[in-house]
Coordinates of C-alpha atoms in Angstrom, one line a residue:
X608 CA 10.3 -23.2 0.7
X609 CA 7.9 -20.4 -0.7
X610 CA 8.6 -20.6 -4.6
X611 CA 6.9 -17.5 -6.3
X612 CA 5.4 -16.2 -9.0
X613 CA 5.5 -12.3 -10.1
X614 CA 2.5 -10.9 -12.3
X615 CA 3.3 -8.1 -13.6
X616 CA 7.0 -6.8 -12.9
X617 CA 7.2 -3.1 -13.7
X618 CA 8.5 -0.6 -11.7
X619 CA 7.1 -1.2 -8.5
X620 CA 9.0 -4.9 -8.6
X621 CA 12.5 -3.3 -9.3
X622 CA 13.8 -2.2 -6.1
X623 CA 10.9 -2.4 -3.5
X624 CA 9.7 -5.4 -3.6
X625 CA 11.0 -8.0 -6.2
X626 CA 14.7 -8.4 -5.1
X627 CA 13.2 -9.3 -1.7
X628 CA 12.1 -12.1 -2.5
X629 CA 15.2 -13.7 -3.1
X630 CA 16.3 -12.3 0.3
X631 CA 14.2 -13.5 2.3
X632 CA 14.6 -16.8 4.4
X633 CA 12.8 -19.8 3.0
X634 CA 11.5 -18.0 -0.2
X635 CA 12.4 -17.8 -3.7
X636 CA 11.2 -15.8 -6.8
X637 CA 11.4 -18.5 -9.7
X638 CA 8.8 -17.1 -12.4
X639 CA 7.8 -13.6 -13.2
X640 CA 5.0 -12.9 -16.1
X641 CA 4.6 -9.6 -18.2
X642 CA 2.8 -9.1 -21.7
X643 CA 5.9 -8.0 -23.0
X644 CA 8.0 -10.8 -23.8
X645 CA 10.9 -8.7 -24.5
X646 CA 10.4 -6.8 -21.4
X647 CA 9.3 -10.0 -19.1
X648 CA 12.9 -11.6 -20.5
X649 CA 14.9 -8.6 -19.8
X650 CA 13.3 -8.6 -16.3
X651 CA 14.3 -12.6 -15.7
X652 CA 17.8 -11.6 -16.9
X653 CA 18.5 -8.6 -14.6
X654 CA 17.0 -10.3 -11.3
X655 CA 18.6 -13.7 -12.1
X656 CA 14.9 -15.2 -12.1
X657 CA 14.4 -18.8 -13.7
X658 CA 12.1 -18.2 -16.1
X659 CA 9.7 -15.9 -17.7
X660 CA 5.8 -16.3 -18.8
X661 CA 3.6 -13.7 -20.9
X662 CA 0.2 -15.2 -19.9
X663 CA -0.3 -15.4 -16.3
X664 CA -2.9 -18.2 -16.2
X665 CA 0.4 -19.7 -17.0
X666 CA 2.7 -18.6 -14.3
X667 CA -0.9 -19.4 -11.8
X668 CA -0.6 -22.2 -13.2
X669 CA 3.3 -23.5 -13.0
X670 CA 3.4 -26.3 -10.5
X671 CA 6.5 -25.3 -9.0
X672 CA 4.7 -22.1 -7.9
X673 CA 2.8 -21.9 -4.3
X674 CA 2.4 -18.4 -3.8
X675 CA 1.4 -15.4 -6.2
X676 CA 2.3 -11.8 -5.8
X677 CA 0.4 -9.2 -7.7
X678 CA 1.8 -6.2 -9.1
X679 CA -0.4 -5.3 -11.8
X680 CA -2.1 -1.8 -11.7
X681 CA -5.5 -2.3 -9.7
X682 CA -7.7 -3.0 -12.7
X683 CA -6.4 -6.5 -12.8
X684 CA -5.9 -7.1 -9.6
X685 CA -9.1 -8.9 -8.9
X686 CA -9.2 -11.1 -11.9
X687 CA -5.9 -12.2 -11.1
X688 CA -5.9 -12.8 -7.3
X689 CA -9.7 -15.1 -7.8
X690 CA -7.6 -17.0 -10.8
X691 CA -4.9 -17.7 -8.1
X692 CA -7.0 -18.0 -4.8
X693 CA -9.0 -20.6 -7.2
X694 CA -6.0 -22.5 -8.4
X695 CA -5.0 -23.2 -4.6
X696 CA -2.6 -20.5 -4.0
X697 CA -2.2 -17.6 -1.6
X698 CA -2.0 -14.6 -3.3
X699 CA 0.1 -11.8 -2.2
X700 CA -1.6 -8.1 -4.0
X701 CA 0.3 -4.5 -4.4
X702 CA -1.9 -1.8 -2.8
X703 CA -4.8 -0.5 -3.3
X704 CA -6.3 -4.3 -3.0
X705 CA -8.5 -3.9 -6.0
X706 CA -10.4 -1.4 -7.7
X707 CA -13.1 -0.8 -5.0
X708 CA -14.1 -2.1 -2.0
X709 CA -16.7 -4.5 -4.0
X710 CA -13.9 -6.4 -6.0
X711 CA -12.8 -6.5 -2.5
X712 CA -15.2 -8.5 -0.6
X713 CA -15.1 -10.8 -4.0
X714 CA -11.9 -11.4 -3.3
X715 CA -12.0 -12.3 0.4
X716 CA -15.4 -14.6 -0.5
X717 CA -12.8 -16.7 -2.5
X718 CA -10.2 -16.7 -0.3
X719 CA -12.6 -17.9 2.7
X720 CA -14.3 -20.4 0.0
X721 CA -10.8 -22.0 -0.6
X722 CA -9.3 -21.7 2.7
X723 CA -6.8 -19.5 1.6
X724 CA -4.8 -16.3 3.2
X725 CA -5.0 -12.8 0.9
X726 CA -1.8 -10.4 1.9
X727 CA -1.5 -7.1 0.6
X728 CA 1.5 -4.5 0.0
X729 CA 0.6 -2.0 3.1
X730 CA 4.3 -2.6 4.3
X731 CA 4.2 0.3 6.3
X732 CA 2.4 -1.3 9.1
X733 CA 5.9 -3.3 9.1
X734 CA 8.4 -0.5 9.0
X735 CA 10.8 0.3 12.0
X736 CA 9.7 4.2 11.9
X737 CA 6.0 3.3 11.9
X738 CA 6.6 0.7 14.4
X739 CA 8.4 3.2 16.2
X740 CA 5.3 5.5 16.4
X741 CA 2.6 3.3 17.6
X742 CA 5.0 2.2 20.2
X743 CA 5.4 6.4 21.0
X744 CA 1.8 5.8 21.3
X745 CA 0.9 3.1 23.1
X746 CA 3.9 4.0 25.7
X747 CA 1.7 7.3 26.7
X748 CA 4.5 9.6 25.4
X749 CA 1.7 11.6 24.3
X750 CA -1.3 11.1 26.7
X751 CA -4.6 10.0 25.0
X752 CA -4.4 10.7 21.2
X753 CA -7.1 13.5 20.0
X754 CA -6.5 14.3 16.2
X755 CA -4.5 13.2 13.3
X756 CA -3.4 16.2 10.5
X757 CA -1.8 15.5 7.1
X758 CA -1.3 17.0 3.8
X759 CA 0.4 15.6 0.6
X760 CA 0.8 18.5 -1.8
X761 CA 2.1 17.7 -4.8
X762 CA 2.7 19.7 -8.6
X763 CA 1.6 18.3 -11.2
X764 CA 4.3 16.2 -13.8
X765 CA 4.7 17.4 -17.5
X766 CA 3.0 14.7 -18.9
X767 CA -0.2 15.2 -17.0
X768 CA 0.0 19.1 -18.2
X769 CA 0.5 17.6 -21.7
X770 CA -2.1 15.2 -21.5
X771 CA 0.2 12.3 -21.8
X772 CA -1.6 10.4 -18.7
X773 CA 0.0 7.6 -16.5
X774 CA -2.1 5.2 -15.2
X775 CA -3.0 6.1 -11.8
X776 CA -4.6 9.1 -12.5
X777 CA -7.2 7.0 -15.3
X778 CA -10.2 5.6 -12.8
X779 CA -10.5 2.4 -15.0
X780 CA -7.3 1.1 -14.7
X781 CA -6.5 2.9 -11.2
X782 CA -9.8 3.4 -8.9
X783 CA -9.6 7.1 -9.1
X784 CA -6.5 9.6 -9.1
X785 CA -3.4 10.0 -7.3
X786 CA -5.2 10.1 -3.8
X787 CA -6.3 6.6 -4.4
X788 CA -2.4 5.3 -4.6
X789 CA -1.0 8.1 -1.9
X790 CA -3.9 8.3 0.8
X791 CA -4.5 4.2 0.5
X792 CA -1.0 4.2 2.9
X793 CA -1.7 6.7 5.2
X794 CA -5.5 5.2 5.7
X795 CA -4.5 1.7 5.8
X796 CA -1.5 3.2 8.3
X797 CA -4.5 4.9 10.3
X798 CA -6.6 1.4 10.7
X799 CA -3.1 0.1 12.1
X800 CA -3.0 2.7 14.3
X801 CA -6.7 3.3 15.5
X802 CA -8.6 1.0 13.9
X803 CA -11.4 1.0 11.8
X804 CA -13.0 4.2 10.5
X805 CA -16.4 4.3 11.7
X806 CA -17.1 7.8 9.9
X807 CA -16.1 9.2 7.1
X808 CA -16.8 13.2 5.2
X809 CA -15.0 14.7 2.1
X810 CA -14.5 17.6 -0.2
X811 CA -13.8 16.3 -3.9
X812 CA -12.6 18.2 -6.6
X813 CA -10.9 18.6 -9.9
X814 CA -9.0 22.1 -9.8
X815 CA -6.7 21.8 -12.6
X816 CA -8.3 19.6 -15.3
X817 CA -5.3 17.6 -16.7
X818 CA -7.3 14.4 -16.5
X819 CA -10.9 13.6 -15.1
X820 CA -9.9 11.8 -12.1
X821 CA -9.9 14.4 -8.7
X822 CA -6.7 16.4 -8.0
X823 CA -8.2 17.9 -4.8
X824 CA -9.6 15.7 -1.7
X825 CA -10.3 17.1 1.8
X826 CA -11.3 14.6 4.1
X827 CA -12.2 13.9 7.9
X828 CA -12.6 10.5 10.0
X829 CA -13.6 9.7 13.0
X830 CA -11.9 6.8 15.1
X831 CA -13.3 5.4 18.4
X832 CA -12.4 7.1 21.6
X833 CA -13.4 10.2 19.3
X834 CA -10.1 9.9 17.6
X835 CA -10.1 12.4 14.6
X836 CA -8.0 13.0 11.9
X837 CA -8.1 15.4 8.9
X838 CA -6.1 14.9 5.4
X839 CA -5.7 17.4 2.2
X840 CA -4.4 15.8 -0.7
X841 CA -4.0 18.2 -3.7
X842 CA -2.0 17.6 -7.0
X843 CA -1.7 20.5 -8.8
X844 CA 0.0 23.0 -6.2
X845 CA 3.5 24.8 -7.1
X846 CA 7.0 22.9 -7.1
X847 CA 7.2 25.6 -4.4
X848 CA 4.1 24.2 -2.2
X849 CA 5.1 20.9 -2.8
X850 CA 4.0 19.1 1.1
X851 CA 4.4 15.7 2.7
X852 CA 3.5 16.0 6.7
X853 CA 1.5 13.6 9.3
X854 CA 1.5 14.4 12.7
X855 CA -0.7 12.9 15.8
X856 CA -1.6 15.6 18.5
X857 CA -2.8 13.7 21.5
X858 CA -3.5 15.4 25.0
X859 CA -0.1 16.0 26.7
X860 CA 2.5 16.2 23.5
X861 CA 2.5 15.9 19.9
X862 CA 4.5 13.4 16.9
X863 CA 5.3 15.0 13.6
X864 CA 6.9 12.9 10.9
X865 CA 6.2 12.6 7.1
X866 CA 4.4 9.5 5.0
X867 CA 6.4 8.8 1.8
X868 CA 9.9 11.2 2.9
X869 CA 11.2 9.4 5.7
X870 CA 11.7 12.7 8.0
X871 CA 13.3 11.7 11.6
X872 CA 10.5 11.3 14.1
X873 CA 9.8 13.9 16.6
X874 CA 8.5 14.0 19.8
X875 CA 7.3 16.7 21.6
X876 CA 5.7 16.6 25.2
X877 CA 6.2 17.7 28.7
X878 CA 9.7 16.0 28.6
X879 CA 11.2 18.0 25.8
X880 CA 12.1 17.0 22.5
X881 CA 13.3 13.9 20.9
X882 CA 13.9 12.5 17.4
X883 CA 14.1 9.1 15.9
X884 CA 15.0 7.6 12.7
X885 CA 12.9 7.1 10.4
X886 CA 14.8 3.9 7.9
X887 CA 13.8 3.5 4.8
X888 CA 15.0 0.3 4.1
X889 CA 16.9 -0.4 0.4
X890 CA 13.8 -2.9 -0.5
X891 CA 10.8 -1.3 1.5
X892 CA 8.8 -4.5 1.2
X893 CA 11.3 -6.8 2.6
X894 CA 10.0 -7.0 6.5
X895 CA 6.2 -7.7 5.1
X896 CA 7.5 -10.3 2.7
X897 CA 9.5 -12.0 5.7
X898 CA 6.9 -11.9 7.4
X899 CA 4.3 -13.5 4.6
X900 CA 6.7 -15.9 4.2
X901 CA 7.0 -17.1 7.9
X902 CA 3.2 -17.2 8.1
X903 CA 2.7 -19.2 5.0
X904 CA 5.4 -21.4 7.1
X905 CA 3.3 -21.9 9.7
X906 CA 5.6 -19.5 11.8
X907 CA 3.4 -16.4 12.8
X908 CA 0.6 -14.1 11.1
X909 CA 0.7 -11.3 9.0
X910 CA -0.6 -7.8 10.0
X911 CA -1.6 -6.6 6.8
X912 CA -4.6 -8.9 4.8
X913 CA -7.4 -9.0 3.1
X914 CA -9.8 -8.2 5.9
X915 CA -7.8 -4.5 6.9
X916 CA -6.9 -3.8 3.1
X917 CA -10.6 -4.5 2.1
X918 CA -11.8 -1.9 5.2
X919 CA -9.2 0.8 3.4
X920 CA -10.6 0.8 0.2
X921 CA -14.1 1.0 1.5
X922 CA -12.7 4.2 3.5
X923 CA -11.4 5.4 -0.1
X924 CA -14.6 4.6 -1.5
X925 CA -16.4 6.6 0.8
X926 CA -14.2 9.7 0.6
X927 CA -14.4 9.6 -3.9

């Protein structure tokens, strides 16, 4: 049985990932730790969860608990997972992995001292619609693959206008701005795909000026087989612009979906058209947790680590 351990259980641990947990064969959520105590309690109460800590060296630290999931903004992200990694325990770390690709390698360096496996939240290389695309692509349905296009065009929230900032658009806590949380998927989902980057150039900008992080990132990669793809990211656009499209072009038909809207799938080559569905499942996390949990059974490996997270955020790093 996988008992774990929760640090930090805010949003992202409501509905996406927490609950599965508890789901999942052979794994159990028995502690959860937030600064809050109020907060951490109410969080134990909702989700049925054993007990609740406000100092995570305590939760690393509970004996019942043998595997750690992180779910702290990035800035803590590497103090915790060496804490954890150190202790003896696998550690399990929301997306991006850390705060740059540096904390990064730190990271890995303890995980390979201790002998330990690093997993980390880029569930979409585990969804059934992304799945479904690399199979698209791998059957031939679109010959050889020659570019990759995609925009996320977003308006900026009230708050930011205001000044009232959330935390991923302040580079200490964060990395950078919203590209760093948004583009870290599609990147990571592009190493999945293609693998590693092996060139990267960028435009980066602040257009709007409600905060100092960049708003504005234009980017181009380069894949082997001369693979390409191109990416504009821009968060201060008009509720009316508002964009979220990803499509491969490949020599004999094309694939056009979205990243974070679940559009259906199409496909378009010399056989006509042809959509899929693209699920969204209720807890998005749940197939890469199951499949965590198997390999920390000794039942099968994991397609998201430390290794691929660390090459995304040394894309990222490259790009800001």
């Amino acid at each position: 049985m996988i008992n774990w351990g929760i640090i930090g259980c805010g949003n992202v641990t409501e509905v996406k990932s927490g609950p599965a947990f508890n789901k999942v064969a052979d794994s159990r959520l028995v502690a959860v730790m937030r600064r809050n105590a109020e907060l951490a309690e109410d969080y134990a109460r909702r989700h049925n969860i054993p007990r609740f800590y406000t100092v995570a060296d305590d939760l690393i630290n509970d004996s019942e608990i043998n595997a750690v999931y992180i779910a702290t903004p990035p800035l803590n992200h590497a103090e915790y997972a060496l804490k954890t990694l150190n202790a003896g325990k696998p550690v399990y770390i929301e997306k991006p992995m850390a705060l740059n690709y540096t904390e990064c390698v730190m990271i890995n360096d303890a995980a390979k001292k201790n002998n330990l496996p690093v997993f980390v939240a880029y569930y979409r290389r585990t969804l059934p619609g992304f799945l479904k695309i690399k199979d698209l692509i791998e059957a031939g349905e679109i010959g050889k693959p020659r570019f990759v296009q995609f925009q996320i065009l977003n308006y900026p929230s009230e708050d930011e206008k205001a000044g009232r900032l959330p935390w991923r658009v302040i580079p200490e806590i964060s990395g950078a701005g919203h590209f760093f949380d948004l583009a870290s998927h599609q990147l990571d989902y592009l190493d999945f795909l293609f693998g590693p980057v092996r060139k990267v150039s960028s435009v980066v900008v602040n257009q709007a000026k409600n905060y100092r992080a960049e708003d504005f990132v234009s980017a181009g990669f380069l894949f082997d087989d001369n693979i390409t793809a191109t990416g504009i990211w821009s968060f201060s656009v008009s509720l009316e612009g508002n964009r979220d499209s990803f499509e491969v072009v490949g020599e004999k038909g094309i694939i056009k979906t979205s990243t974070f809207t679940y559009e259906p799938i199409v496909l378009m080559n010399g056989n006509g058209r042809r959509e899929f569905i693209n699920e969204r499942p209720e807890n998005i996390q749940f197939y890469l947790i199951e499949q965590i949990v198997k390999a920390l059974s000794g039942k099968g490996e994991v397609v998201s680590t430390g290794i691929s997270a660390a090459r995304t955020s040394r894309v990222m790093d490259q790009v800001v």
